Amino acid sequence: MEYLLIVFVNVITPMLILLAIGVVLQIKFTFNVKALGNILTYCLIPAAVFMNLYHTVINVKVLLDVLFFVVLFSTSLIVIGHLFSKMLRLNRQQSAVMKNSIVLINSGNYGLPVSQLVFHANPLGVSIQIVLIVYQNLLTYSYGLYNLVSATQSGAAILKQFIKMPIIHALWLGAFLNLANIQLPLFVELPIEHLSNAFIAIALITLGAQLAQIKVKALWNRLIFLSAFGRLILSPTVALLLIMLLKIDGVTAQSLWIASSFPTSRNSSTLALEYDIEAELAAQIVLFTTVISSFTVGLVIYLSSIIFV
């Protein structure tokens, strides 16, 4: 119990403070949240991804374990989302939002900062999270987008959007320089490092600003609670079973299990808003799971330190 308190104070509380700062600043100054999101997408996240891959070597076996796990994990969540939708007899739009809310995880501006806080002394944990970010982006702009706009978006257009994402180029460039043992000049590395260091604060403040714009109405909607149950309870439960089944251990297991407990991706709300498909419901799911995750993620972090020693 003492360690759980330490986790909440040292990991979750700093995150909540930055989220709260984002909420307050957004209410007072009404930032252009889309512009902040562009700074993250096109500058800070790629810098953070690049620096972590540039400085960390991931064992091939570990990488294969991670990829095998995430494919099984996301497939399991897709099945759960489909069963929930059938059980509740949802229409196509509600079904798409529920499925995305369970399958799509906020690995970027929530998961990466949390991982950097938890694994600040072990770069491997952060590197695994980066692999998960890339996979989640692929899942978002394939499965997630298909759920919402399968009638209007072609496969070629989805692939084009994915290839254009800066995080993909930061990924392969950081990995290449690492594997080739190429040392960047200090005047090049330092600016990238400064951008990487700014990522956590700006990401969480931006997420807070986004949450401040969500209108809270019918939080007693059963879809919101079932989505939260699937994302915050069933997801880490399934992940733990798969980790044990695949006999993954150590930091890899700890990182994967923690990552499975993160709230619904903000991209699920962004896509729903962009294509006008149950946008209010999607936004409230993001808000609800983000708030509740401050407790559930803290518990998973605590338990992971006990189970995977």
Short mmCIF file of C-alpha atoms in Angstrom, two decimals:
data_model
loop_
_atom_site.label_atom_id
_atom_site.label_comp_id
_atom_site.label_asym_id
_atom_site.label_seq_id
_atom_site.Cartn_x
_atom_site.Cartn_y
_atom_site.Cartn_z
CA MET A 1 0.00 0.00 0.00
CA GLU A 2 2.90 2.33 0.75
CA TYR A 3 4.37 1.74 -2.71
CA LEU A 4 0.95 2.37 -4.31
CA LEU A 5 0.88 5.75 -2.56
CA ILE A 6 4.40 6.48 -3.82
CA VAL A 7 3.35 5.59 -7.38
CA PHE A 8 0.29 7.83 -7.17
CA VAL A 9 2.28 10.74 -5.71
CA ASN A 10 5.36 10.45 -7.92
CA VAL A 11 3.85 9.28 -11.23
CA ILE A 12 0.12 9.98 -11.40
CA THR A 13 -0.01 13.25 -9.44
CA PRO A 14 2.56 15.08 -11.63
CA MET A 15 0.55 14.00 -14.65
CA LEU A 16 -2.72 15.25 -13.11
CA ILE A 17 -1.11 18.58 -12.21
CA LEU A 18 -0.02 19.14 -15.81
CA LEU A 19 -3.47 18.11 -17.05
CA ALA A 20 -5.05 20.58 -14.62
CA ILE A 21 -2.72 23.35 -15.81
CA GLY A 22 -3.85 22.63 -19.36
CA VAL A 23 -7.51 22.82 -18.33
CA VAL A 24 -7.05 26.13 -16.48
CA LEU A 25 -4.99 27.73 -19.25
CA GLN A 26 -7.49 26.65 -21.90
CA ILE A 27 -10.40 28.11 -19.92
CA LYS A 28 -8.54 31.39 -19.38
CA PHE A 29 -6.86 31.89 -22.77
CA THR A 30 -8.74 29.58 -25.21
CA PHE A 31 -5.72 28.19 -27.02
CA ASN A 32 -5.85 26.89 -30.55
CA VAL A 33 -5.70 23.24 -29.49
CA LYS A 34 -5.30 22.07 -33.06
CA ALA A 35 -2.13 24.18 -33.35
CA LEU A 36 -0.79 22.69 -30.11
CA GLY A 37 -1.59 19.26 -31.47
CA ASN A 38 0.37 20.06 -34.63
CA ILE A 39 3.39 21.05 -32.53
CA LEU A 40 3.20 17.68 -30.80
CA THR A 41 2.59 15.64 -33.94
CA TYR A 42 5.12 17.31 -36.20
CA CYS A 43 7.80 18.31 -33.70
CA LEU A 44 7.84 17.09 -30.10
CA ILE A 45 6.65 13.48 -30.46
CA PRO A 46 9.04 12.76 -33.38
CA ALA A 47 11.89 14.31 -31.35
CA ALA A 48 11.07 12.16 -28.31
CA VAL A 49 10.77 9.03 -30.48
CA PHE A 50 14.02 9.79 -32.29
CA MET A 51 16.05 10.42 -29.11
CA ASN A 52 14.81 7.26 -27.39
CA LEU A 53 15.57 5.03 -30.39
CA TYR A 54 18.85 6.82 -31.06
CA HIS A 55 20.12 6.06 -27.54
CA THR A 56 18.56 2.65 -26.92
CA VAL A 57 19.18 -0.73 -28.50
CA ILE A 58 16.22 -3.13 -28.42
CA ASN A 59 17.10 -6.79 -28.47
CA VAL A 60 15.62 -8.52 -31.53
CA LYS A 61 13.96 -11.16 -29.34
CA VAL A 62 12.35 -8.43 -27.22
CA LEU A 63 11.08 -6.67 -30.35
CA LEU A 64 9.58 -9.90 -31.70
CA ASP A 65 7.94 -10.60 -28.32
CA VAL A 66 6.42 -7.11 -28.33
CA LEU A 67 5.11 -7.37 -31.90
CA PHE A 68 3.65 -10.84 -31.33
CA PHE A 69 2.00 -9.62 -28.14
CA VAL A 70 0.43 -6.48 -29.63
CA VAL A 71 -1.07 -8.38 -32.57
CA LEU A 72 -2.72 -10.91 -30.25
CA PHE A 73 -3.70 -8.17 -27.80
CA SER A 74 -5.35 -5.85 -30.33
CA THR A 75 -7.11 -8.79 -32.00
CA SER A 76 -8.56 -9.79 -28.63
CA LEU A 77 -9.80 -6.24 -28.02
CA ILE A 78 -11.35 -6.08 -31.49
CA VAL A 79 -13.30 -9.26 -30.69
CA ILE A 80 -14.40 -7.84 -27.31
CA GLY A 81 -15.57 -4.59 -28.94
CA HIS A 82 -17.51 -6.53 -31.57
CA LEU A 83 -19.19 -8.71 -28.92
CA PHE A 84 -20.13 -5.65 -26.84
CA SER A 85 -21.69 -4.00 -29.90
CA LYS A 86 -23.69 -7.11 -30.80
CA MET A 87 -24.79 -7.63 -27.21
CA LEU A 88 -26.10 -4.06 -26.95
CA ARG A 89 -27.56 -4.08 -30.49
CA LEU A 90 -25.90 -0.77 -31.32
CA ASN A 91 -26.35 1.05 -34.60
CA ARG A 92 -23.34 1.35 -36.93
CA GLN A 93 -22.22 4.74 -35.64
CA GLN A 94 -22.44 3.82 -31.95
CA SER A 95 -20.78 0.49 -32.69
CA ALA A 96 -17.86 2.22 -34.43
CA VAL A 97 -17.30 4.58 -31.49
CA MET A 98 -17.47 1.79 -28.91
CA LYS A 99 -15.07 -0.46 -30.83
CA ASN A 100 -12.57 2.37 -31.26
CA SER A 101 -12.84 3.40 -27.61
CA ILE A 102 -11.80 -0.09 -26.49
CA VAL A 103 -9.15 -0.86 -29.12
CA LEU A 104 -7.46 2.53 -29.61
CA ILE A 105 -5.18 3.48 -26.72
CA ASN A 106 -3.72 6.89 -25.85
CA SER A 107 -0.14 5.70 -26.23
CA GLY A 108 1.21 9.07 -27.37
CA ASN A 109 0.49 12.14 -25.29
CA TYR A 110 -0.60 10.07 -22.28
CA GLY A 111 1.27 6.77 -22.51
CA LEU A 112 4.70 8.05 -23.45
CA PRO A 113 4.89 10.66 -20.65
CA VAL A 114 3.76 8.05 -18.10
CA SER A 115 6.32 5.56 -19.42
CA GLN A 116 9.06 8.18 -19.28
CA LEU A 117 8.16 8.85 -15.65
CA VAL A 118 7.97 5.16 -14.69
CA PHE A 119 11.01 3.99 -16.67
CA HIS A 120 13.20 7.07 -16.34
CA ALA A 121 16.06 4.82 -15.17
CA ASN A 122 15.45 2.12 -17.79
CA PRO A 123 15.28 3.29 -21.45
CA LEU A 124 14.07 -0.14 -22.59
CA GLY A 125 10.64 0.48 -21.06
CA VAL A 126 10.30 3.76 -22.96
CA SER A 127 11.55 2.19 -26.21
CA ILE A 128 8.87 -0.50 -25.96
CA GLN A 129 6.27 2.23 -25.50
CA ILE A 130 7.55 3.90 -28.68
CA VAL A 131 7.03 0.66 -30.62
CA LEU A 132 3.48 0.58 -29.23
CA ILE A 133 2.89 4.20 -30.33
CA VAL A 134 3.81 3.35 -33.90
CA TYR A 135 1.59 0.25 -33.82
CA GLN A 136 -1.32 2.23 -32.35
CA ASN A 137 -0.98 4.87 -35.07
CA LEU A 138 -1.12 2.12 -37.67
CA LEU A 139 -4.18 0.65 -35.95
CA THR A 140 -5.85 4.07 -35.67
CA TYR A 141 -5.48 4.93 -39.34
CA SER A 142 -6.46 1.48 -40.54
CA TYR A 143 -8.92 -0.28 -38.23
CA GLY A 144 -10.08 2.88 -36.41
CA LEU A 145 -10.56 4.95 -39.54
CA TYR A 146 -12.18 2.05 -41.36
CA ASN A 147 -14.73 1.74 -38.57
CA LEU A 148 -15.82 5.33 -39.07
CA VAL A 149 -15.43 6.05 -42.77
CA SER A 150 -15.27 2.71 -44.58
CA ALA A 151 -17.79 4.00 -47.10
CA THR A 152 -15.88 7.19 -47.97
CA GLN A 153 -12.17 6.46 -47.47
CA SER A 154 -10.07 4.23 -49.72
CA GLY A 155 -7.31 1.94 -48.50
CA ALA A 156 -4.76 3.87 -50.56
CA ALA A 157 -5.70 7.16 -48.88
CA ILE A 158 -5.37 5.60 -45.42
CA LEU A 159 -1.93 4.22 -46.30
CA LYS A 160 -0.84 7.61 -47.66
CA GLN A 161 -1.83 9.35 -44.40
CA PHE A 162 0.10 6.81 -42.37
CA ILE A 163 3.28 7.09 -44.43
CA LYS A 164 3.21 10.90 -44.12
CA MET A 165 3.26 10.79 -40.28
CA PRO A 166 6.54 12.32 -38.95
CA ILE A 167 6.75 9.73 -36.17
CA ILE A 168 7.36 7.03 -38.81
CA HIS A 169 10.37 8.89 -40.22
CA ALA A 170 11.70 9.63 -36.73
CA LEU A 171 11.40 5.93 -35.96
CA TRP A 172 13.41 4.60 -38.88
CA LEU A 173 15.98 7.42 -38.75
CA GLY A 174 16.65 6.95 -35.02
CA ALA A 175 16.87 3.18 -35.45
CA PHE A 176 19.19 3.52 -38.45
CA LEU A 177 21.62 5.88 -36.71
CA ASN A 178 21.61 3.63 -33.66
CA LEU A 179 22.27 0.43 -35.59
CA ALA A 180 24.90 2.12 -37.79
CA ASN A 181 26.53 3.62 -34.69
CA ILE A 182 26.51 7.10 -36.26
CA GLN A 183 27.12 9.93 -33.80
CA LEU A 184 25.25 13.17 -34.47
CA PRO A 185 27.14 16.48 -34.14
CA LEU A 186 26.41 18.15 -30.82
CA PHE A 187 24.84 21.21 -32.49
CA VAL A 188 22.29 18.88 -34.12
CA GLU A 189 21.66 16.56 -31.18
CA LEU A 190 21.14 19.30 -28.56
CA PRO A 191 18.12 21.00 -30.22
CA ILE A 192 16.47 17.60 -30.73
CA GLU A 193 17.16 16.73 -27.10
CA HIS A 194 15.61 20.02 -25.94
CA LEU A 195 12.49 19.28 -27.99
CA SER A 196 12.35 15.78 -26.56
CA ASN A 197 12.62 17.12 -23.00
CA ALA A 198 9.73 19.50 -23.65
CA PHE A 199 7.45 16.71 -24.82
CA ILE A 200 6.04 15.50 -21.49
CA ALA A 201 4.89 18.91 -20.24
CA ILE A 202 3.46 20.13 -23.55
CA ALA A 203 1.75 16.81 -24.28
CA LEU A 204 -0.08 16.70 -20.95
CA ILE A 205 -0.94 20.41 -20.98
CA THR A 206 -2.35 19.96 -24.49
CA LEU A 207 -4.38 16.95 -23.39
CA GLY A 208 -5.74 19.04 -20.51
CA ALA A 209 -6.69 21.79 -22.95
CA GLN A 210 -8.48 19.24 -25.11
CA LEU A 211 -10.38 17.86 -22.13
CA ALA A 212 -11.42 21.40 -21.14
CA GLN A 213 -13.30 21.70 -24.44
CA ILE A 214 -15.39 18.58 -23.90
CA LYS A 215 -18.95 19.27 -22.80
CA VAL A 216 -19.94 16.99 -19.94
CA LYS A 217 -23.55 15.92 -20.29
CA ALA A 218 -24.86 12.38 -19.89
CA LEU A 219 -22.01 10.62 -18.13
CA TRP A 220 -24.47 7.96 -17.02
CA ASN A 221 -24.72 6.74 -20.59
CA ARG A 222 -24.25 2.96 -20.49
CA LEU A 223 -22.01 3.09 -23.56
CA ILE A 224 -19.55 5.32 -21.71
CA PHE A 225 -19.34 2.97 -18.74
CA LEU A 226 -19.06 -0.16 -20.86
CA SER A 227 -16.39 1.47 -23.01
CA ALA A 228 -14.48 2.45 -19.87
CA PHE A 229 -14.88 -1.06 -18.49
CA GLY A 230 -13.50 -2.54 -21.70
CA ARG A 231 -10.61 -0.08 -21.95
CA LEU A 232 -9.53 0.16 -18.29
CA ILE A 233 -10.50 -3.24 -16.83
CA LEU A 234 -10.81 -5.88 -19.54
CA SER A 235 -7.85 -4.58 -21.53
CA PRO A 236 -5.21 -4.96 -18.79
CA THR A 237 -6.81 -8.27 -17.77
CA VAL A 238 -6.45 -9.65 -21.29
CA ALA A 239 -2.92 -8.23 -21.51
CA LEU A 240 -1.86 -9.92 -18.27
CA LEU A 241 -3.19 -13.28 -19.45
CA LEU A 242 -1.34 -12.94 -22.77
CA ILE A 243 1.90 -11.89 -21.04
CA MET A 244 1.75 -14.97 -18.84
CA LEU A 245 0.76 -17.22 -21.76
CA LEU A 246 3.69 -15.94 -23.85
CA LYS A 247 6.02 -16.14 -20.83
CA ILE A 248 7.19 -12.54 -21.20
CA ASP A 249 8.90 -11.20 -18.09
CA GLY A 250 10.97 -8.35 -16.64
CA VAL A 251 10.80 -4.78 -17.92
CA THR A 252 9.21 -5.93 -21.19
CA ALA A 253 6.26 -7.49 -19.37
CA GLN A 254 5.96 -4.53 -17.04
CA SER A 255 5.97 -2.02 -19.89
CA LEU A 256 3.43 -3.97 -21.96
CA TRP A 257 1.03 -4.42 -19.06
CA ILE A 258 1.19 -0.76 -18.04
CA ALA A 259 0.65 0.29 -21.67
CA SER A 260 -2.47 -1.89 -21.89
CA SER A 261 -4.13 0.10 -19.09
CA PHE A 262 -3.96 3.57 -20.67
CA PRO A 263 -7.24 5.40 -21.47
CA THR A 264 -9.00 5.74 -24.81
CA SER A 265 -7.01 7.51 -27.51
CA ARG A 266 -7.88 11.14 -28.13
CA ASN A 267 -7.64 10.26 -31.84
CA SER A 268 -10.84 8.25 -31.53
CA SER A 269 -12.60 11.47 -30.55
CA THR A 270 -10.76 13.53 -33.17
CA LEU A 271 -11.74 11.15 -35.97
CA ALA A 272 -15.36 11.00 -34.77
CA LEU A 273 -15.50 14.80 -34.72
CA GLU A 274 -13.89 15.12 -38.14
CA TYR A 275 -16.39 12.75 -39.76
CA ASP A 276 -19.35 13.76 -37.56
CA ILE A 277 -20.00 10.27 -36.17
CA GLU A 278 -21.25 10.33 -32.54
CA ALA A 279 -18.60 12.99 -31.79
CA GLU A 280 -20.06 13.98 -28.41
CA LEU A 281 -20.18 10.36 -27.22
CA ALA A 282 -16.59 9.75 -28.37
CA ALA A 283 -15.35 12.89 -26.60
CA GLN A 284 -17.05 12.00 -23.33
CA ILE A 285 -15.54 8.50 -23.42
CA VAL A 286 -12.08 10.06 -23.78
CA LEU A 287 -12.77 12.39 -20.84
CA PHE A 288 -14.24 9.68 -18.61
CA THR A 289 -11.52 7.08 -19.25
CA THR A 290 -8.76 9.68 -18.83
CA VAL A 291 -10.07 10.78 -15.42
CA ILE A 292 -10.70 7.24 -14.14
CA SER A 293 -7.36 6.03 -15.48
CA SER A 294 -5.55 8.18 -12.92
CA PHE A 295 -6.56 5.48 -10.41
CA THR A 296 -6.54 2.34 -12.56
CA VAL A 297 -3.17 3.08 -14.20
CA GLY A 298 -1.64 3.79 -10.79
CA LEU A 299 -2.88 0.41 -9.56
CA VAL A 300 -1.46 -1.41 -12.61
CA ILE A 301 1.92 0.34 -12.18
CA TYR A 302 1.98 -0.74 -8.55
CA LEU A 303 0.97 -4.35 -9.28
CA SER A 304 3.43 -4.60 -12.19
CA SER A 305 6.30 -3.78 -9.84
CA ILE A 306 5.25 -6.71 -7.65
CA ILE A 307 4.42 -9.31 -10.34
CA PHE A 308 7.30 -8.59 -12.72
CA VAL A 309 10.34 -8.18 -10.47
#
